[in-house]
Amino acid sequence: MGTPILQVQNVNKRFGGLKALDDVNLTVMENTVHAIIGPNGAGKSTLLNTFVGRLIPDTGTVTFDGQSLIGRKPHEINQLGVSRVFQTPEIFEDLTVAENVMIPAFAKRDGAFRLHGWESMSREAEIRDRALACLEDVNMADRRAMLAKNLSRGDKRRLEMAMCLVQEPKLLLLDEPTAGMSRADTNNTIDLLKQIVAAKSITLAVIEHDMHVVFSLADRISVLAQGHVIVEDAPQHIKGNPKVQEAYLGGAHL
Amino acid sequence: MTSSKTNDRILLAVFSVLVLAGPIILAPFGAGYPDLLQKFAIYGIFAIGFNILFGLTGYLSFGHAAFLGVGSYAAVWMFKLLSMNVIPAIVFAVIVGGLFSLLIGYISLRRSGIYFSILTLAFAQMSYNLAYSVLTPITNGETGLQVTLDDPRILDGGAAGQPFSNLFGLNMIETTEVSILGMAVQFNAGFYVCAAILIGCFYISLRLFRSPFGMMLKAVKSNQNRMSYTGLNTRPYTLAAFVISGMFAGLAGGLLAAMDPLAGAERMQWTASGEVVLMTILGGAGTLLGPVLGAGLIKYFENIFSAINEGVLMDFWSFLPETLQHAVVSVSSLFVGEGWHLTLGLIFMVIVTFLPGGLIEGASRLGRLVTNRGKGENGAARPAPAPAE
Ligand SMILES: Nc1ncnc2c1ncn2[C@@H]1O[C@H](COP(=O)(O)OP(=O)(O)OP(=O)(O)O)[C@@H](O)[C@H]1O
Ligand SMILES: [Mg+2]
């Protein structure tokens, strides 16, 4: 548990007059679950955006696995082993559930581009099997022939999770993975994530409002408020921390 | 999975039979003559290629006629320099169409949506103007590029007196007339060359639709963001689709020249680019059969409507009282002859408003209606394959 996999140093990002990220420092250790919490508008999603190439920070560095991520294209970062589940599901709405998971599997196997225009889909049994296995993992195998746009909000999120998991990323970024899910589905997701962490060598960075999820998964928690990391600590020390209480308006959420 | 493969084989077989029997099937509709049949096949190829770009990736090019045009010029140059055999002409047309689309695609694909469409339109219009004036030594400007008796034709220069395009001696205009069930049916060599290539193109497009590459192209249309965050570089995918469709357009242009060895700048005009958009949408963008159907229908109606003149209209409305007849004729004459594009516009508006998925969607809706009525689980009644499996 000793090596850092993701290091964020002195990251700043302004949107006009708004300081969305204010000198953020964060270190995620390999094979741990690192939760990032904080009130609405704290800059959590913005921070993830600087990891995956959606945003370039004004200043500061983001290093993954020894390589700088700044200035890399999103697909290059993914090919390094970083996958992300977005706050609003980003899936291929017009394709079937199975195809949604096959595409990332292809990307993992064949790289950023391959002209396989003459290969028949039915010969891609390996990819199909891998996709179906992942759909089994998230309990969605029975919906594989459905168009993704016809799924419920929670199911879209689980599909997106399967799309990331099929790539067996080194670092999985989850932006509110249980939002819009029923209590039962939330618990299933917690179990699934626990299972994955136990079985594979994977690091999770999770943004989550649901404290039940946070405290059942996290090894370490960073609290973000107004673009600044106010506390970083182990879960048992977070609950009672007065700074955190204050950030959450007197601890209403905790 | 095996059953979808079987379905594809059946689809290809049925398509081939229909195309090869075209001269017989279309004779009763007055569309069975070589000139028009060749157009059906050639514009079918053009639309199939366009559909690979537009139907799958959603990138709407308004400049594909440029590739059709350069294909024609390339083919005519092969006729002039090498031989009247259509093979080198067609091959060269495809290569030139591909190279030209690589250049235009590389630049235009830096933008998407409406900006992409406008860039392609601008490039095509530039090509048209270049062909029309600046590049006269290559294109012969207004007059158009033609074959002449004193072309070098280094491979068969001395051989033939008249420069007729041929396939190893088989003249493209060679036509055999046979009487079938009292109809005069014309079997034309040129049409069968086009038909064979059309079937080949349909097969390629079928393979492509069903391949992982085809799936990636659909993913481009669906969500480019997700694609990049999934580790896929969208640019080469769209560029490949653009070049493939440019090669199809070059091929179609080459075939136009192979059937009638001349090339003019008007082939590159924006109206021609617009036409292939209409064909694809009318038939059903993103479907396999739609573009061919759309191309056939538009060329068929063009042929009928543009041939109608005032005399024909007078006859048609002759059952009306005379004053009314004149009024109706003068209104309806707006929609025929030169004004056929007005009719085309109306047809297009009706289709897009009531059947946004095109004729293929209409057919499958109808098919579903019929099968539901009949309570049948007769899956075979589905008239066309949806792009998804
Ligand atoms: N692209 C952008 N342009 C301008 N302002 C932005 C942009 N993205 C985010 N912001 C602003 O930056 C601040 C931080 O937003 P961010 O989405 O990172 O918050 P968050 O912590 O993820 O909140 P939530 O819990 O609601 O998802 C917000 O005030 C938001 O309005
Ligand atoms: Mg957020």
Coordinates of N, CA, C and O in Angstrom, one line a residue, chain B residues 102-168:
Chain B
L102 N -9.3 12.3 -49.0 CA -8.3 12.4 -47.9 C -7.9 13.8 -47.6 O -7.9 14.2 -46.4
L103 N -7.6 14.5 -48.6 CA -7.2 15.9 -48.4 C -8.4 16.8 -47.8 O -8.2 17.4 -46.8
I104 N -9.5 16.7 -48.5 CA -10.7 17.5 -48.0 C -11.2 17.0 -46.6 O -11.5 17.9 -45.8
G105 N -11.2 15.7 -46.4 CA -11.6 15.2 -45.2 C -10.7 15.6 -44.0 O -11.1 15.9 -42.9
Y106 N -9.4 15.5 -44.3 CA -8.4 15.8 -43.3 C -8.7 17.2 -42.7 O -8.6 17.5 -41.5
I107 N -9.0 18.2 -43.6 CA -9.2 19.5 -43.2 C -10.6 19.7 -42.6 O -10.8 20.2 -41.5
S108 N -11.6 19.2 -43.3 CA -13.0 19.4 -42.8 C -13.4 18.8 -41.5 O -14.1 19.3 -40.7
L109 N -12.7 17.6 -41.3 CA -13.1 16.9 -40.1 C -12.5 17.5 -38.8 O -12.7 16.9 -37.7
R110 N -11.8 18.6 -38.9 CA -11.4 19.3 -37.7 C -12.6 20.0 -37.0 O -12.5 20.4 -35.9
R111 N -13.7 20.1 -37.8 CA -14.9 20.6 -37.2 C -16.0 19.6 -37.3 O -15.9 18.6 -38.1
S112 N -17.1 19.8 -36.5 CA -18.2 18.8 -36.7 C -19.5 19.6 -36.9 O -19.4 20.9 -36.9
G113 N -20.6 18.9 -37.0 CA -21.9 19.6 -37.1 C -21.9 20.5 -38.4 O -21.4 20.1 -39.4
I114 N -22.6 21.6 -38.2 CA -22.9 22.5 -39.3 C -21.6 23.0 -39.9 O -21.5 23.2 -41.1
Y115 N -20.5 23.2 -39.1 CA -19.3 23.8 -39.6 C -18.6 22.8 -40.5 O -18.0 23.1 -41.6
F116 N -18.7 21.5 -40.2 CA -18.2 20.5 -41.1 C -18.9 20.5 -42.4 O -18.3 20.5 -43.5
S117 N -20.3 20.6 -42.4 CA -21.1 20.6 -43.6 C -20.7 21.8 -44.5 O -20.5 21.7 -45.7
I118 N -20.5 22.9 -43.8 CA -20.2 24.1 -44.6 C -18.8 24.1 -45.2 O -18.6 24.4 -46.4
L119 N -17.8 23.5 -44.5 CA -16.5 23.3 -45.0 C -16.5 22.4 -46.3 O -15.9 22.8 -47.3
T120 N -17.2 21.3 -46.2 CA -17.3 20.4 -47.3 C -17.9 21.1 -48.5 O -17.5 21.0 -49.7
L121 N -19.0 21.9 -48.2 CA -19.7 22.6 -49.3 C -18.7 23.6 -49.9 O -18.7 23.7 -51.2
A122 N -18.0 24.3 -49.1 CA -17.1 25.3 -49.6 C -16.0 24.6 -50.5 O -15.7 25.1 -51.6
F123 N -15.5 23.5 -50.0 CA -14.4 22.8 -50.8 C -15.0 22.4 -52.2 O -14.3 22.4 -53.2
A124 N -16.2 21.8 -52.1 CA -16.8 21.3 -53.4 C -17.0 22.5 -54.3 O -16.8 22.3 -55.5
Q125 N -17.5 23.6 -53.8 CA -17.8 24.7 -54.7 C -16.5 25.3 -55.3 O -16.4 25.7 -56.4
M126 N -15.4 25.2 -54.4 CA -14.1 25.6 -54.9 C -13.7 24.7 -56.0 O -13.1 25.1 -57.1
S127 N -13.8 23.4 -55.8 CA -13.4 22.5 -56.9 C -14.2 22.7 -58.2 O -13.6 22.6 -59.2
Y128 N -15.5 23.0 -58.0 CA -16.3 23.3 -59.2 C -15.7 24.5 -59.9 O -15.6 24.4 -61.2
N129 N -15.4 25.5 -59.2 CA -14.9 26.7 -59.9 C -13.6 26.5 -60.5 O -13.3 27.0 -61.6
L130 N -12.7 25.7 -59.8 CA -11.4 25.4 -60.4 C -11.6 24.6 -61.7 O -11.0 24.9 -62.7
A131 N -12.5 23.6 -61.6 CA -12.7 22.8 -62.8 C -13.2 23.6 -64.0 O -12.9 23.4 -65.1
Y132 N -14.1 24.6 -63.6 CA -14.8 25.4 -64.6 C -13.8 26.4 -65.3 O -14.0 26.6 -66.5
S133 N -12.9 26.9 -64.5 CA -12.0 28.0 -65.1 C -10.6 27.7 -65.0 O -9.9 27.4 -66.0
V134 N -10.1 27.8 -63.8 CA -8.6 27.8 -63.6 C -7.9 26.6 -64.1 O -6.9 26.7 -64.8
L135 N -8.5 25.4 -63.9 CA -7.9 24.2 -64.3 C -8.2 23.7 -65.7 O -8.2 22.5 -66.0
T136 N -8.6 24.7 -66.6 CA -9.0 24.3 -67.9 C -8.1 23.4 -68.6 O -8.5 22.5 -69.3
P137 N -6.7 23.5 -68.5 CA -5.9 22.5 -69.2 C -6.2 21.1 -68.8 O -5.9 20.2 -69.6
I138 N -6.6 20.9 -67.6 CA -6.9 19.5 -67.1 C -8.4 19.1 -67.4 O -8.7 18.0 -67.7
T139 N -9.3 20.1 -67.2 CA -10.7 19.8 -67.3 C -11.4 20.2 -68.5 O -12.6 19.9 -68.7
N140 N -10.7 21.0 -69.4 CA -11.3 21.6 -70.6 C -12.5 22.5 -70.3 O -13.4 22.5 -71.1
G141 N -12.5 23.1 -69.1 CA -13.4 24.1 -68.7 C -14.9 23.8 -69.0 O -15.4 22.8 -68.7
E142 N -15.5 24.9 -69.6 CA -17.0 24.8 -69.9 C -17.3 23.6 -70.8 O -18.4 23.0 -70.6
T143 N -16.5 23.4 -71.8 CA -16.8 22.4 -72.8 C -16.9 21.0 -72.2 O -17.7 20.2 -72.6
G144 N -16.1 20.8 -71.2 CA -16.0 19.5 -70.6 C -14.9 18.6 -71.3 O -14.5 18.9 -72.4
L145 N -14.5 17.6 -70.6 CA -13.4 16.8 -71.1 C -14.0 15.6 -71.9 O -14.9 15.0 -71.4
Q146 N -13.4 15.4 -73.1 CA -14.0 14.4 -73.9 C -12.8 13.6 -74.5 O -11.7 14.0 -74.5
V147 N -13.1 12.4 -75.0 CA -12.1 11.7 -75.8 C -12.2 12.1 -77.2 O -13.2 12.4 -77.7
T148 N -11.0 12.1 -77.9 CA -11.0 12.5 -79.3 C -10.2 11.4 -80.1 O -9.5 10.6 -79.5
L149 N -10.2 11.5 -81.4 CA -9.6 10.5 -82.2 C -8.0 10.6 -82.1 O -7.3 9.6 -82.2
D150 N -7.5 11.8 -81.8 CA -6.1 11.9 -81.8 C -5.5 11.9 -80.4 O -4.4 12.4 -80.1
D151 N -6.2 11.3 -79.4 CA -5.6 11.1 -78.1 C -4.5 10.1 -78.2 O -4.6 9.2 -79.0
P152 N -3.5 10.1 -77.3 CA -2.4 9.2 -77.5 C -2.8 7.7 -77.2 O -2.5 6.9 -78.0
R153 N -3.6 7.5 -76.1 CA -4.0 6.1 -75.8 C -2.9 5.1 -76.1 O -3.0 4.2 -76.9
I154 N -1.9 5.2 -75.2 CA -0.7 4.4 -75.5 C -0.9 2.9 -75.5 O -0.1 2.1 -76.1
L155 N -2.0 2.4 -74.9 CA -2.1 0.9 -74.9 C -2.9 0.4 -76.1 O -2.6 -0.7 -76.6
D156 N -3.9 1.2 -76.6 CA -4.6 0.7 -77.7 C -4.8 1.8 -78.8 O -5.8 1.8 -79.5
G157 N -3.9 2.6 -78.9 CA -4.0 3.8 -79.7 C -4.3 3.5 -81.1 O -5.3 4.1 -81.7
G158 N -3.6 2.6 -81.8 CA -3.9 2.3 -83.2 C -5.1 1.5 -83.4 O -5.7 1.6 -84.5
A159 N -5.6 0.8 -82.4 CA -6.6 -0.3 -82.6 C -7.9 0.2 -83.2 O -8.2 0.0 -84.3
A160 N -8.6 0.9 -82.4 CA -10.0 1.2 -82.8 C -10.1 2.6 -83.5 O -9.3 3.5 -83.3
G161 N -11.0 2.6 -84.4 CA -11.3 3.9 -85.1 C -12.0 4.8 -84.2 O -11.5 5.8 -83.7
Q162 N -13.3 4.4 -83.8 CA -14.0 5.2 -82.9 C -13.7 4.9 -81.5 O -13.6 3.7 -81.1
P163 N -13.5 5.9 -80.6 CA -13.1 5.6 -79.2 C -14.4 5.2 -78.4 O -15.0 6.1 -77.8
F164 N -14.7 3.9 -78.4 CA -15.8 3.5 -77.6 C -15.3 2.8 -76.3 O -14.4 2.0 -76.4
S165 N -15.9 3.2 -75.1 CA -15.4 2.5 -73.9 C -15.8 1.1 -73.9 O -16.9 0.8 -74.4
N166 N -14.9 0.2 -73.5 CA -15.2 -1.2 -73.6 C -14.6 -1.9 -72.4 O -13.7 -1.4 -71.7
L167 N -15.0 -3.2 -72.2 CA -14.4 -4.1 -71.2 C -13.7 -5.2 -72.0 O -14.4 -6.1 -72.5
F168 N -12.4 -5.1 -72.2 CA -11.7 -6.1 -73.1 C -12.5 -6.4 -74.4 O -12.7 -7.5 -74.7

